[in-house]
Structure formats: C-alpha cells, structure tokens
Coordinates of C-alpha atoms in Angstrom, one line a residue:
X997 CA 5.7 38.5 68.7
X998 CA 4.0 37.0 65.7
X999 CA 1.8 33.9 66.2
X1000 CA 3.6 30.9 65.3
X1001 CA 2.7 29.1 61.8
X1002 CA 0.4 26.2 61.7
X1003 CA 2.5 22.9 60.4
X1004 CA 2.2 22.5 56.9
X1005 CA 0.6 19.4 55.4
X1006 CA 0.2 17.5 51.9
X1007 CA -3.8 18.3 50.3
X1008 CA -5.9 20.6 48.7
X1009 CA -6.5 23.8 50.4
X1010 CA -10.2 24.0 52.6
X1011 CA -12.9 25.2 50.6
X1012 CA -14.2 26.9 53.4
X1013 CA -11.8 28.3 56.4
X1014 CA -12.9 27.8 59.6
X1015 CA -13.6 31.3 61.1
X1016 CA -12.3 32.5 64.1
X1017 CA -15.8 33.6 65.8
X1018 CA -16.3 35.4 69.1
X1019 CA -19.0 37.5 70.6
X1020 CA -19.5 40.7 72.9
X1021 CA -20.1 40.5 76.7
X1022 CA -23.6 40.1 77.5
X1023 CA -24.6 42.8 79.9
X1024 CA -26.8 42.0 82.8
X1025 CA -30.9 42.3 82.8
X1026 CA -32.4 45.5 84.2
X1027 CA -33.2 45.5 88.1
X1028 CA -30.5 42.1 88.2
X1029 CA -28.8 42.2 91.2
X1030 CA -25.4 40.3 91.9
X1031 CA -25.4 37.4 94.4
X1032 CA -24.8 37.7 97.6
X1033 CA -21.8 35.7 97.8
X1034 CA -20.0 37.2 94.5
X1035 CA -17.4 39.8 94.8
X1036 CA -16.2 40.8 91.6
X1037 CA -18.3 40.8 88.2
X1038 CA -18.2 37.9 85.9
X1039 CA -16.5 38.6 82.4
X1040 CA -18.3 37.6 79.5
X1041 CA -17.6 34.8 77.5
X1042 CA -15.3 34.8 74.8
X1043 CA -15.0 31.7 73.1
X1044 CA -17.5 30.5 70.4
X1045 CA -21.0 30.4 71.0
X1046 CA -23.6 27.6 71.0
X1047 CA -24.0 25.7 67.6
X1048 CA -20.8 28.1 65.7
X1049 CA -18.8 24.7 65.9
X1050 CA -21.2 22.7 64.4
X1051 CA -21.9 25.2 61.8
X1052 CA -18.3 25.2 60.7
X1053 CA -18.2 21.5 60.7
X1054 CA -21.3 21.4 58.5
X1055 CA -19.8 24.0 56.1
X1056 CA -16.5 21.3 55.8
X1057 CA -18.4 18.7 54.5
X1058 CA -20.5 20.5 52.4
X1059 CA -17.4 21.5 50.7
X1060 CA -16.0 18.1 50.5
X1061 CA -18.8 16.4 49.3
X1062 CA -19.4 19.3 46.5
X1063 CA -15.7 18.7 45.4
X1064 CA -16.3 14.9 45.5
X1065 CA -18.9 15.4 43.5
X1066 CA -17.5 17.2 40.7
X1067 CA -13.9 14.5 40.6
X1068 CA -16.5 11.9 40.6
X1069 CA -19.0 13.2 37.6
X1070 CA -15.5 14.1 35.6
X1071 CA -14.6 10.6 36.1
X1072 CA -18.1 9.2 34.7
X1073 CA -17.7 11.0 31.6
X1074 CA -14.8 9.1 30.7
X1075 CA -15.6 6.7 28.3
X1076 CA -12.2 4.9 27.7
X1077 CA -9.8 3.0 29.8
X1078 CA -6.9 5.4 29.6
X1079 CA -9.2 8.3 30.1
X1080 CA -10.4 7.2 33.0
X1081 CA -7.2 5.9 34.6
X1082 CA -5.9 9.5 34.0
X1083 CA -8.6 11.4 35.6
X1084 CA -8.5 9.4 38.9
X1085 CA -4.6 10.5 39.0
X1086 CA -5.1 14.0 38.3
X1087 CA -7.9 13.8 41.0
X1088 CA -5.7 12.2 43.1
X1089 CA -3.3 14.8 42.7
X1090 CA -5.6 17.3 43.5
X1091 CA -6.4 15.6 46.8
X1092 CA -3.5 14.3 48.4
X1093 CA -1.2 17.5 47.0
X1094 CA 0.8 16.1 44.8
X1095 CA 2.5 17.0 41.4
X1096 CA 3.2 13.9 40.1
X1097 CA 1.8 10.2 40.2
X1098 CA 1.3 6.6 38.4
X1099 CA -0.9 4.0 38.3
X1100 CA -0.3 0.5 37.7
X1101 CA -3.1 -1.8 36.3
X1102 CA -2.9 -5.2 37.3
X1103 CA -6.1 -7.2 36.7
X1104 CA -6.6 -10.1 39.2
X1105 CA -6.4 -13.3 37.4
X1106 CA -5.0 -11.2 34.2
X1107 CA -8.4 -10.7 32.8
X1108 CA -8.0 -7.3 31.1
X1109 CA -5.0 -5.3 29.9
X1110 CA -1.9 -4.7 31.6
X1111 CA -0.7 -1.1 31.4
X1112 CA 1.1 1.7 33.4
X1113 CA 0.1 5.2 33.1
X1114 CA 2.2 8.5 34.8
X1115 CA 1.1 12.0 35.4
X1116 CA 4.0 14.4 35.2
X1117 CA 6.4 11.2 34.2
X1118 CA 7.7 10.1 30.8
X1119 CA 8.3 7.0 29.3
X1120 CA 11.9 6.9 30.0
X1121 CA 10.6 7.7 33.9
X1122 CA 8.1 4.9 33.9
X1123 CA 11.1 2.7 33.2
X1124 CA 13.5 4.1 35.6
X1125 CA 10.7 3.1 38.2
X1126 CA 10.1 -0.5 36.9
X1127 CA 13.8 -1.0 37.5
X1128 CA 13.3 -0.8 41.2
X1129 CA 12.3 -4.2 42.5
X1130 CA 8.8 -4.6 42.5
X1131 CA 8.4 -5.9 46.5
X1132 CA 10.5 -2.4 47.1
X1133 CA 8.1 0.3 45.5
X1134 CA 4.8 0.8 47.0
X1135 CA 2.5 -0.5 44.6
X1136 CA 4.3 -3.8 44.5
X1137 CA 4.0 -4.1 48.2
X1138 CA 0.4 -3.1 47.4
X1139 CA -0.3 -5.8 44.5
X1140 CA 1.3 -8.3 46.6
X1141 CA -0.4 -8.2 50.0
X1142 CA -3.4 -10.2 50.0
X1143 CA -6.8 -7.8 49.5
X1144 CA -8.0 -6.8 53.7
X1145 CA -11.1 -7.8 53.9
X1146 CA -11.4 -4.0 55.5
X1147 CA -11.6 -2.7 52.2
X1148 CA -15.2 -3.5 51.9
X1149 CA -17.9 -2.8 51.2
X1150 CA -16.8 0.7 53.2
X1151 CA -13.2 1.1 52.5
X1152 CA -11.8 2.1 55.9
X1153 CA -8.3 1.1 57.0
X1154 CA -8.0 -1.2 59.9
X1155 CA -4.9 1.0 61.0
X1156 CA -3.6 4.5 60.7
X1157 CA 0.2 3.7 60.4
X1158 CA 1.8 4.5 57.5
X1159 CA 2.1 1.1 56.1
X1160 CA -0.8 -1.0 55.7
X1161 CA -2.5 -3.3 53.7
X1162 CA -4.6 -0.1 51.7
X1163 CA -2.3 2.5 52.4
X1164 CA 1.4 2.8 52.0
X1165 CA 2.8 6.0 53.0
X1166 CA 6.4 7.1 53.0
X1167 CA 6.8 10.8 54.3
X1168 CA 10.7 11.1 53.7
X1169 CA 12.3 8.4 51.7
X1170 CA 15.4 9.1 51.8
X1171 CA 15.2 9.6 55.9
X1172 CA 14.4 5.8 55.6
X1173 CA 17.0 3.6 56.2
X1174 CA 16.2 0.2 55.1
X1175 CA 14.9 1.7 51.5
X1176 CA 16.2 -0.3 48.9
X1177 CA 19.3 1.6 46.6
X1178 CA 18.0 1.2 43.4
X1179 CA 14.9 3.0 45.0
X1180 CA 17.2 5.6 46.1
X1181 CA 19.0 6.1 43.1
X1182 CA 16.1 6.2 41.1
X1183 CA 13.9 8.7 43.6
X1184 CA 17.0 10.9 43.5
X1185 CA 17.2 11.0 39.9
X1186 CA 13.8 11.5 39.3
X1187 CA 13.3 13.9 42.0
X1188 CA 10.9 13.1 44.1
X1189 CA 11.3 12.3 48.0
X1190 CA 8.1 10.6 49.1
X1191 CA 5.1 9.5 48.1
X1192 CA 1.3 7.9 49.1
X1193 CA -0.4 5.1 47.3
X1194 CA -3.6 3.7 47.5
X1195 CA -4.7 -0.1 45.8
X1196 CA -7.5 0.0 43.2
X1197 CA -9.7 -2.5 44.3
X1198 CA -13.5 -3.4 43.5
X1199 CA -16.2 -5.6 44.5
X1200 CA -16.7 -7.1 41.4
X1201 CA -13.3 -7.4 40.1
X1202 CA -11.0 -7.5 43.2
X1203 CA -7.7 -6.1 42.8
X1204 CA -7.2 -3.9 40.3
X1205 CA -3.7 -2.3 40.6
X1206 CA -2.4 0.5 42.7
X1207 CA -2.1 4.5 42.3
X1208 CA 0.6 6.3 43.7
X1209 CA 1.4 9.6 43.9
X1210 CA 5.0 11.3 43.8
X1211 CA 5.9 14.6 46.1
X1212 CA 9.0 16.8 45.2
X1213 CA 9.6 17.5 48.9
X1214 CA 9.2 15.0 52.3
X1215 CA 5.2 15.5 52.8
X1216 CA 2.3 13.6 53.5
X1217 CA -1.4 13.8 53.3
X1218 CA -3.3 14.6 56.6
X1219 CA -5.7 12.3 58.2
X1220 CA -8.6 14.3 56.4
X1221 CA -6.9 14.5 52.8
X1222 CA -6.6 10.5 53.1
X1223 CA -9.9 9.6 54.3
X1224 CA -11.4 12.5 50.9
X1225 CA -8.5 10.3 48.8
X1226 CA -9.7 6.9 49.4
X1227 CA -13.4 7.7 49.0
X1228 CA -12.8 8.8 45.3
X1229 CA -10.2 6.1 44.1
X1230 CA -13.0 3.2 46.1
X1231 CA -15.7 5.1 43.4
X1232 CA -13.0 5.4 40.5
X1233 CA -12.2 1.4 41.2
X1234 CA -15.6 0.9 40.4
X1235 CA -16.0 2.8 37.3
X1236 CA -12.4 1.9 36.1
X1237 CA -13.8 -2.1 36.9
X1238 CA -16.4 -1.8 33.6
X1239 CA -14.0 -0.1 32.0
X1240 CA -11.4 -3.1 32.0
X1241 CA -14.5 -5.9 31.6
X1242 CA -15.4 -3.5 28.3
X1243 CA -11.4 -3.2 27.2
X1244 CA -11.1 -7.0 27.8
X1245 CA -14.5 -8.0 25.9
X1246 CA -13.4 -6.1 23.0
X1247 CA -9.7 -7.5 23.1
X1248 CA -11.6 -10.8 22.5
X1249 CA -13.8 -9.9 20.1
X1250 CA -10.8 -8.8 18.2
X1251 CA -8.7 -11.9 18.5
X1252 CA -11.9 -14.2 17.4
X1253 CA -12.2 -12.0 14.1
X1254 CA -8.5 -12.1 13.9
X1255 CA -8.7 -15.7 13.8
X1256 CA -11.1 -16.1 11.3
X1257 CA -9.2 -14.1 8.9
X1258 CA -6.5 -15.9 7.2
X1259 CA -3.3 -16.6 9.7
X1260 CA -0.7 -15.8 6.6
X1261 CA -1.8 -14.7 2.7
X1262 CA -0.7 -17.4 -0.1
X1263 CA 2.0 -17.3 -2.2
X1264 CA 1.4 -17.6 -5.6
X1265 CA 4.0 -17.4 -8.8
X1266 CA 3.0 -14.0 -10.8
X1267 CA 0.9 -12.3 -7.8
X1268 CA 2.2 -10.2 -5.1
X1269 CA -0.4 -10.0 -1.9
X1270 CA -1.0 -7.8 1.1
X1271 CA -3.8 -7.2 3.3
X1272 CA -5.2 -4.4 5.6
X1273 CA -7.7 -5.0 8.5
X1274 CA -9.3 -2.3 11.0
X1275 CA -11.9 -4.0 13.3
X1276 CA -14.3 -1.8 15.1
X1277 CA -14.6 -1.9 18.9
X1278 CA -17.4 -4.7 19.1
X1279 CA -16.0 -6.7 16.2
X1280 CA -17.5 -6.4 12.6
X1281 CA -18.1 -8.8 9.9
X1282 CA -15.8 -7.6 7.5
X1283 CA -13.6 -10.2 5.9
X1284 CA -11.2 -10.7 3.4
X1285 CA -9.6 -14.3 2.1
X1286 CA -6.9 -15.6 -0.6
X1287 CA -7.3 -18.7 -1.5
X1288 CA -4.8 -21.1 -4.3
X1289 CA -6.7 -22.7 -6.8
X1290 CA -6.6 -25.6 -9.5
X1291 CA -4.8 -24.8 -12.9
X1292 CA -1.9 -22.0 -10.4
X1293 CA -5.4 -20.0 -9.9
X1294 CA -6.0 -17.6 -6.9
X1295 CA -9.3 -17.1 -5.4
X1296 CA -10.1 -13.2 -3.9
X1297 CA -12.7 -12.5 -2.0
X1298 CA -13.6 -9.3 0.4
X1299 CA -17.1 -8.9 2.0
X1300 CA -18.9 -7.7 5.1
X1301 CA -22.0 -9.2 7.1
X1302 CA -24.4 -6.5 8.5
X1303 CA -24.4 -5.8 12.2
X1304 CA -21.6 -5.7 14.9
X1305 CA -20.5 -8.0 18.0
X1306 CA -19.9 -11.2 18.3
X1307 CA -22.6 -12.8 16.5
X1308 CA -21.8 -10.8 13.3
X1309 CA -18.5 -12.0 13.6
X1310 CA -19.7 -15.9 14.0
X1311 CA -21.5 -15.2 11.1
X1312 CA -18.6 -14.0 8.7
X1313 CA -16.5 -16.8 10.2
X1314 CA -19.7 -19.1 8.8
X1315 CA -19.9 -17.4 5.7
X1316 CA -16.2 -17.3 4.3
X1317 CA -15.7 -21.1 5.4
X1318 CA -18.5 -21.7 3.4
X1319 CA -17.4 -19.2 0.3
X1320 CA -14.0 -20.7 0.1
X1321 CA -15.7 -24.3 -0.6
X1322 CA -17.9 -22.9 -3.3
X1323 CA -14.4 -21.1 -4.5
X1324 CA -13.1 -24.4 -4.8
X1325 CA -15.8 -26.2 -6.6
X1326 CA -16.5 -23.8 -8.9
X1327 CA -13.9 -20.8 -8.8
X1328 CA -14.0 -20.3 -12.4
X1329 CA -17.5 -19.3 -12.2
X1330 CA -17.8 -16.5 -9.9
X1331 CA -21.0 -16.0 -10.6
X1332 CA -21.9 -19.2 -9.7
X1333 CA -19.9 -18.8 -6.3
X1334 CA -21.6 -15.8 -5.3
X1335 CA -25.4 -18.1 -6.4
X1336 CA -24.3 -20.6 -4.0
X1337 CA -23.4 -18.2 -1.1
X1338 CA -26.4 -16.1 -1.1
X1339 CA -28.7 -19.6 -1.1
X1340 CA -26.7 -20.9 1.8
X1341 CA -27.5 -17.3 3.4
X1342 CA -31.3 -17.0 2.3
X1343 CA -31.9 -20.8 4.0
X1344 CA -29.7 -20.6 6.9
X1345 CA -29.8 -16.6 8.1
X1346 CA -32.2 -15.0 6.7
X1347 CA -32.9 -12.5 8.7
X1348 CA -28.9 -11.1 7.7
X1349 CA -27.4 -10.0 4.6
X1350 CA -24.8 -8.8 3.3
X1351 CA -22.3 -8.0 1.0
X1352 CA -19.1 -9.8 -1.0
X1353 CA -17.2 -9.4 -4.1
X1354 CA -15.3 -12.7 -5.5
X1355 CA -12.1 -12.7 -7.9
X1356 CA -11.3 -15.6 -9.6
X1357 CA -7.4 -14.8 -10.6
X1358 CA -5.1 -16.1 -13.4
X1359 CA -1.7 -14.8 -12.4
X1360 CA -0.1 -16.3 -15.6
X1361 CA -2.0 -14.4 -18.0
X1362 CA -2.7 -11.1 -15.5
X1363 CA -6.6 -11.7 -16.4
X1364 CA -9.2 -11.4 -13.1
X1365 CA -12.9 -12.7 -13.7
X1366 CA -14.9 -11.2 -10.9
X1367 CA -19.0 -10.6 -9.8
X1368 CA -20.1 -8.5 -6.8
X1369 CA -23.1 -8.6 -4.9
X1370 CA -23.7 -4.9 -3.3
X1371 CA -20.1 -4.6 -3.2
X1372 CA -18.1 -1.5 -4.0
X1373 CA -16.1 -1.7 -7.1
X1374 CA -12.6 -2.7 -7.4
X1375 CA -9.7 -0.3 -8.0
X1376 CA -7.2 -0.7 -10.8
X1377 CA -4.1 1.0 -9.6
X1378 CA -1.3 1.0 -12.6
X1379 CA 1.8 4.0 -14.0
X1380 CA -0.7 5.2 -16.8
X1381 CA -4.1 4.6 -15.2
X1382 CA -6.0 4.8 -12.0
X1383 CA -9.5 3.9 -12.4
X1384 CA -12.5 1.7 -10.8
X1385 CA -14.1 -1.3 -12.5
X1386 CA -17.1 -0.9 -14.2
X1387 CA -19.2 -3.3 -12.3
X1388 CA -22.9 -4.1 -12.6
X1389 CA -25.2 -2.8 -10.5
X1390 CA -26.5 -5.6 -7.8
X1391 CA -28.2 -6.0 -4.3
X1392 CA -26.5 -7.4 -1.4
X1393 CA -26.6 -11.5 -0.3
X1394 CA -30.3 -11.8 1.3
X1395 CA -31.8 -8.7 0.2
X1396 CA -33.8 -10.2 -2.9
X1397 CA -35.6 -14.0 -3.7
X1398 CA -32.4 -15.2 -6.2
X1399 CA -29.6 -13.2 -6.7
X1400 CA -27.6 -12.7 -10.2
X1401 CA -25.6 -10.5 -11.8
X1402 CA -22.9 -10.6 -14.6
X1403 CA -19.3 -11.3 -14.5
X1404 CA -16.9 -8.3 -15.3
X1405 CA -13.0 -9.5 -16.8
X1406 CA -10.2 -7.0 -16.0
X1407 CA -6.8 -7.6 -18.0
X1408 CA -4.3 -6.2 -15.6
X1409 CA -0.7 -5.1 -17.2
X1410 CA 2.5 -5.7 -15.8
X1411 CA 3.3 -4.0 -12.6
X1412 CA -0.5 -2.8 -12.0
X1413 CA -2.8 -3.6 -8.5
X1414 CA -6.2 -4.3 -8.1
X1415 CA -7.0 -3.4 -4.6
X1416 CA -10.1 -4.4 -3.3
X1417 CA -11.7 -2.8 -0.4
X1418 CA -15.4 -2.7 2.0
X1419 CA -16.9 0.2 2.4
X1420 CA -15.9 0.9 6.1
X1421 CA -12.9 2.1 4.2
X1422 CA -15.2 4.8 2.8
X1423 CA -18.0 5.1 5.7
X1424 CA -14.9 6.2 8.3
X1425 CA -14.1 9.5 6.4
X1426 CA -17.1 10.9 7.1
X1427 CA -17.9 12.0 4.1
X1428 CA -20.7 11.4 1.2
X1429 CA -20.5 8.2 -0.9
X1430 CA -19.3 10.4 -4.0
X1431 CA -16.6 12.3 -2.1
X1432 CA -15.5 9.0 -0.4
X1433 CA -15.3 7.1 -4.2
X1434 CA -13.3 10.7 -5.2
X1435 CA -11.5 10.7 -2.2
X1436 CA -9.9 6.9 -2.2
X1437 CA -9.2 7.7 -6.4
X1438 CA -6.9 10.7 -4.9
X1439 CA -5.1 8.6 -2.9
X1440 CA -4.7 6.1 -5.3
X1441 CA -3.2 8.2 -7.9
X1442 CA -1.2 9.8 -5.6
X1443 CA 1.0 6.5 -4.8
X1444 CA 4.6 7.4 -5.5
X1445 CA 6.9 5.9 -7.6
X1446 CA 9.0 3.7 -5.4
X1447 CA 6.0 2.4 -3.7
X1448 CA 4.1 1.0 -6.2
X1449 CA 6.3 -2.1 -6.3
X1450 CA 4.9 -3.1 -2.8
X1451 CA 1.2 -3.9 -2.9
X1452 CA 1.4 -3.7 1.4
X1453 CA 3.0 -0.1 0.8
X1454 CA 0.0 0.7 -1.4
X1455 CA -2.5 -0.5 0.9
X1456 CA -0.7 1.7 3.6
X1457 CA -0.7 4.8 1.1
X1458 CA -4.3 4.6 0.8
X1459 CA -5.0 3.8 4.5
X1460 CA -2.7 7.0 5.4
X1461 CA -4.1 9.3 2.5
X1462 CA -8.2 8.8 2.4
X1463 CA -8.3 8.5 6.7
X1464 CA -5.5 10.8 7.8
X1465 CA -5.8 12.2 11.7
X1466 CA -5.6 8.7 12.3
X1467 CA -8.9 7.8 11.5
X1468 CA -7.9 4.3 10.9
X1469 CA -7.6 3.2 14.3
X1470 CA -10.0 5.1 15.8
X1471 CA -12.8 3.2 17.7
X1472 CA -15.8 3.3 14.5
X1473 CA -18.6 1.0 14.2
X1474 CA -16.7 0.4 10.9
X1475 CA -14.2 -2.3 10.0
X1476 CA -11.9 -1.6 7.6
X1477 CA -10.5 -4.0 5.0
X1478 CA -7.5 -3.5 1.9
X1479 CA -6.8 -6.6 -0.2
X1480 CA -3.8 -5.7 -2.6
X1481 CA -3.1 -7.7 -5.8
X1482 CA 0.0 -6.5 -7.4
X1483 CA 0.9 -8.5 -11.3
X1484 CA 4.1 -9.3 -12.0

C-alpha cells in the first residue's frame, strides 16, 4: 500500500526538506553482560538521534531568513512608489503561493497618493473588484477596522482565526454563505476562489492600505507561510512609508510651482499662445509668464533660477512677480527690464543667479523687441524659414557687477511662431549643447502642415520630436518649459 500524501497547503516550497534520519543498532560493549532480570535483548533505537531535530530546525530558518533577505534587499532597491508597491506583491506572491494579487493604498489622513496596483489583473479587473462593496472585500474590512495595537512594534496577531484585525483569510469563497453576490459574481468571473490579505501599516505613518493576494483554487497559506508573509510586508510598510512621504513632498512641490505659473495665458487680438511645463521631481525654478500691456502690447518672458527644491521655486515665484512689475513700468525697454531684475537679484539673493529672456510684443504690427540674459535664443518657426535669433552673447542675472546687453527686433510674418524655450528642454536629451540646438531645429522644421496653425500643437511637436521615449515626463533634475507665440 502506498503511504498516504501529506495535505497540500498554499506557500513557497522548503528550501531545505526535513530529512528522514535514522541510525544502526548500537551493539553492546565487550565483556557486557545482560541484567539479571532481562530476558530478551533490547532493540536499538530507531528514531532520530540526539541534536538531528534541532539541526533540521536550524537549517529551516536559515533558509527563511536567507530568502527574507533577498525579498527584502530587492525591495530596497526600489526607488519609486509603484516599484516598490509591485515588488512587495510579487514577494508576496512568492510567499503565501499565489498567482495573482492587489494592493490598495490608502494613506491615513490622505497624506500621499491614492492608487491601486494588481499583479496578474488588468485594468478592466481592478474595476470589476471596486464594484464589490468595499465593507465586502477584504481590504475594505481591512482599511476599516481600527489599526490593533498588536501590530506593533512586533507585528504578531492576537488570534489565529481566519478573520482578524491583520489578517483576513477566506480559504473557499464560494463555500461561504454569507459572501456578498456581487463578490460572487465578480470572483467567478475573474476566477479566482479565495484569497489572504494582510494591512500595510507603519509606525510612522499608520495605516497604509492593504495587500491581498488572489488563489485560482480554495487554498490557504499555512501557519509558517503567514508568520514569513507578515514579516516582509511589516518591513515593505516601512520602506513603502518614505516612499509615500517622498511621492507626497514632490506632489507639493509641484502644485506650489504650478501656482506660481500663470493659472490661464492672456488673450490678446493678433497673438495666438500656448505653454508647455515639465517640472522635475523636487521642483525647479523654471518659469514662463504672458503678460497684456499698454498700447494692445504683450509682455513674454521665460527664465530659470539655479538650484532645485522648494527654495528655488520661492525664489522664481519672487523673481517673476517682481519681472512682471518692471514689464509694466517699462516693457518697451527690455533692456531696461532685464537691468532692473538683475539689481533686484544682485541686492536681495546674491548668492543665486540665473537666467531670463524678456519679449516685449506688438501683435498689431507682428514686430517682437526682446534682450536675454544667459538665455538660449529664441526660435522662429514660419512655412519658408526655421531658424534661431541672432542674440547677443550675455551672462546670466547675478553672475557679473551690472549686467547689459543689446536689444535684438524680430519682424515675424503672418502665420509664423516664435517659441521660446529654457534649456531643460535641451539638457533632458542627453546630448551636447550643439546636437541639442541641431536637434530642437529638426523638430522644428519638421512640424507638419496642419499643425502649424496651433501654437499648443507646435509646442507638443517639439516636446514629442527632440525628447521621444518619453523623456519629457521622466523624473530629471530638469524643468522643462515651451512658450509659443503664433502671429496672425
């Protein structure tokens, strides 16, 4: 007769299998003699001998601390929040013996971003699930329940059932008979018949969200496979914790710069206008502002303050506030505009610089007066030409003890676009300043037909054409900013 099966259960397979170890009869000492009172010889033992068990048991968690180990130094390396969130579920995966899984992020308080993420489940899946009714699918019972104080600082459950406040286990759902219908209907057309979850919770943060894993057949991790599982996802919380403070200090960041950037651009008889912005991860200081003047004028300006964070973005908001009074007073003049600013920024920064171009606009008569200081020329986008402006040579706001540098007049004709730009548009592609300049002149010149009428379908030509991969929205040091001016 064969020996019966051991029962199967949900989790990785042991590392190392526990041997099966015996050893031979001892035989008795020369010139031993039996005891008087025994009858029959004594068999020799059989069953393990002294120290094999603890051996064994040693050998198990050595293995599980090695695989630990190596989940937990692949989660480290993560660097972004989706990264990060996906590792601990194909870890998870790997430990409880699952296929498929989800986690939902749910920051106490709201203080970082809100997101779902699946392993082995689409889009359209996710939104099967979110159909169910939230207090009827584990993580919303979960993200509900008040945090144990159990949880910490060592993570064990207060009870081994299979629903408590950390763990929420359902080994056959559809053998369940108070489980909701939608969360039958939806299980069955997924297929998937249980499932395990497990909150993400941290010291620092509190609750986090929940992580939930999805079996094709009714299963359930062992006692061991839990206790391995909710060791790695009580270290992942952690990591996945600085991950959202980062995610939600650089969502900030962004909506600060955002604000200090002009809400909607003007509208102005004889000017079309659009604008492009790509802010780096900490928040640059690139900028970009239209402005209406006296006399039906229009005021352009595009610049960027050195240095990253929030204090380079305080000081751009300080700095284009204070360009578009000068723009006012003396617009005409941009010569005289770009004086004033690089005084105000000698007296009251000086340990910053950094560069601007200003634009003084006469839509009537297509005609654009414009200085730079350490700015990248202007592009003239038009049916028969493509070419930059000829500025002067200058040094950036702060560099030198008085800044000047001569006016340049460009007399636009009908239906052409000057497109101003900083040079984070240039500094993304990687390349040398001279293939950058040659690059952005392609991609000019390659604008077609039906989109030149659209200075926003312009600006996304050359966004598309001299960063493709999608280098525009990847995180760079680098803001990127596109001011298009088309002439009527």
């Amino acid at each position: 007769m064969n020996a019966p099966h051991p029962p199967k259960v949900a989790g990785i397979d042991s590392t190392v299998p526990t041997p099966a170890h015996t050893v031979a009869p001892v035989s008795p000492a020369p010139g031993a003699t039996a005891s008087p009172d025994t009858t029959a010889s004594v068999p020799a033992p059989t069953g393990p001998a002294p120290g094999t068990l603890l051996q064994d048991r040693l050998a198990g968690w050595v293995s599980d601390l090695t695989t630990l180990q190596e989940l937990t130094e692949r989660l480290s390396r993560t660097t972004t929040l989706e990264a990060a969130l996906q590792e601990l579920l194909r870890a998870g995966s790997a430990l409880v013996g699952a296929r498929r899984g989800l986690v939902v992020l749910r920051p106490a308080g709201g203080a970082g971003p809100r997101t779902t993420l699946g392993l082995g489940l689409g889009r359209a899946d996710l939104g099967h699930i979110e159909t169910v009714p939230s207090g009827s699918l584990p993580y919303g019972r979960l993200l509900d329940d008040p945090l144990p104080d159990s949880a910490f600082p060592d993570g064990t459950s207060t009870s081994t059932s299979t629903s408590t406040s950390t763990e929420i286990v359902h080994a056959d759902l559809f053998a369940e008979e108070g489980l909701d219908p939608r969360h039958r209907e939806v299980a069955a057309r997924l297929g998937y018949a249980a499932s395990y979850a497990l909150p993400l919770s941290a010291e620092s943060a509190g609750r986090l969200g929940a992580a939930v894993w999805l079996y094709d057949e009714p299963a359930e991790p062992d006692e061991h496979h839990r206790h391995l599982a909710g060791i790695y996802v009580r270290h992942a919380a952690e990591h996945i914790a600085l991950l959202v403070e980062v995610e939600h200090t650089r969502a900030c960041a962004a909506t600060i710069a955002e604000e200090l950037l002009p809400s909607r651009l003007p509208r102005v008889p004889g000017v079309q206008l659009a604008a492009r912005h790509r802010s780096g991860p900490r928040g640059g200081g690139d900028w970009y502002d239209a402005l209406p003047l006296p006399d039906a004028a229009l005021g352009l300006s595009v610049g960027s303050v050195t240095g990253s964070g929030p204090s380079a973005v305080a000081a751009m908001g300080r700095l284009r506030a204070s360009l578009r009074a000068y723009a006012v007073m003396e617009g005409e003049d941009p010569v005289a505009v770009l004086s004033d600013l690089e005084l105000l920024l000698r007296l009251t920064e000086p340990a910053r610089s950094a560069t601007a171009l200003f634009a003084y606009c006469e839509p009537a008569l297509r005609k654009v007066t414009l200085a730079g200081a350490g700015h990248s020329p202007p592009l003239l986008i038009g049916e028969r030409r493509t070419e930059f402006a000829e500025t002067s040579v200058s040094a950036p706001l702060g560099m030198l003890a008085c800044w000047e540098a001569p006016s340049l007049e460009i007399q636009a004709e009908p239906g052409e676009t000057v497109l101003l730009y900083t040079d984070g548009l240039l500094h993304r592609t990687g390349d040398p300043m001279d293939r950058a300049f040659a690059r952005l002149h392609a991609a000019a010149a390659s604008v077609p037909r039906a989109l030149r009428a659209d200075p926003g379908a312009i600006a996304d030509h050359v966004l598309r054409t001299v960063l493709p991969d999608g280098l525009d929205a990847v995180d760079s040091e680098e803001d990127v900013v596109l001011l298009a001016a088309r002439f009527d």
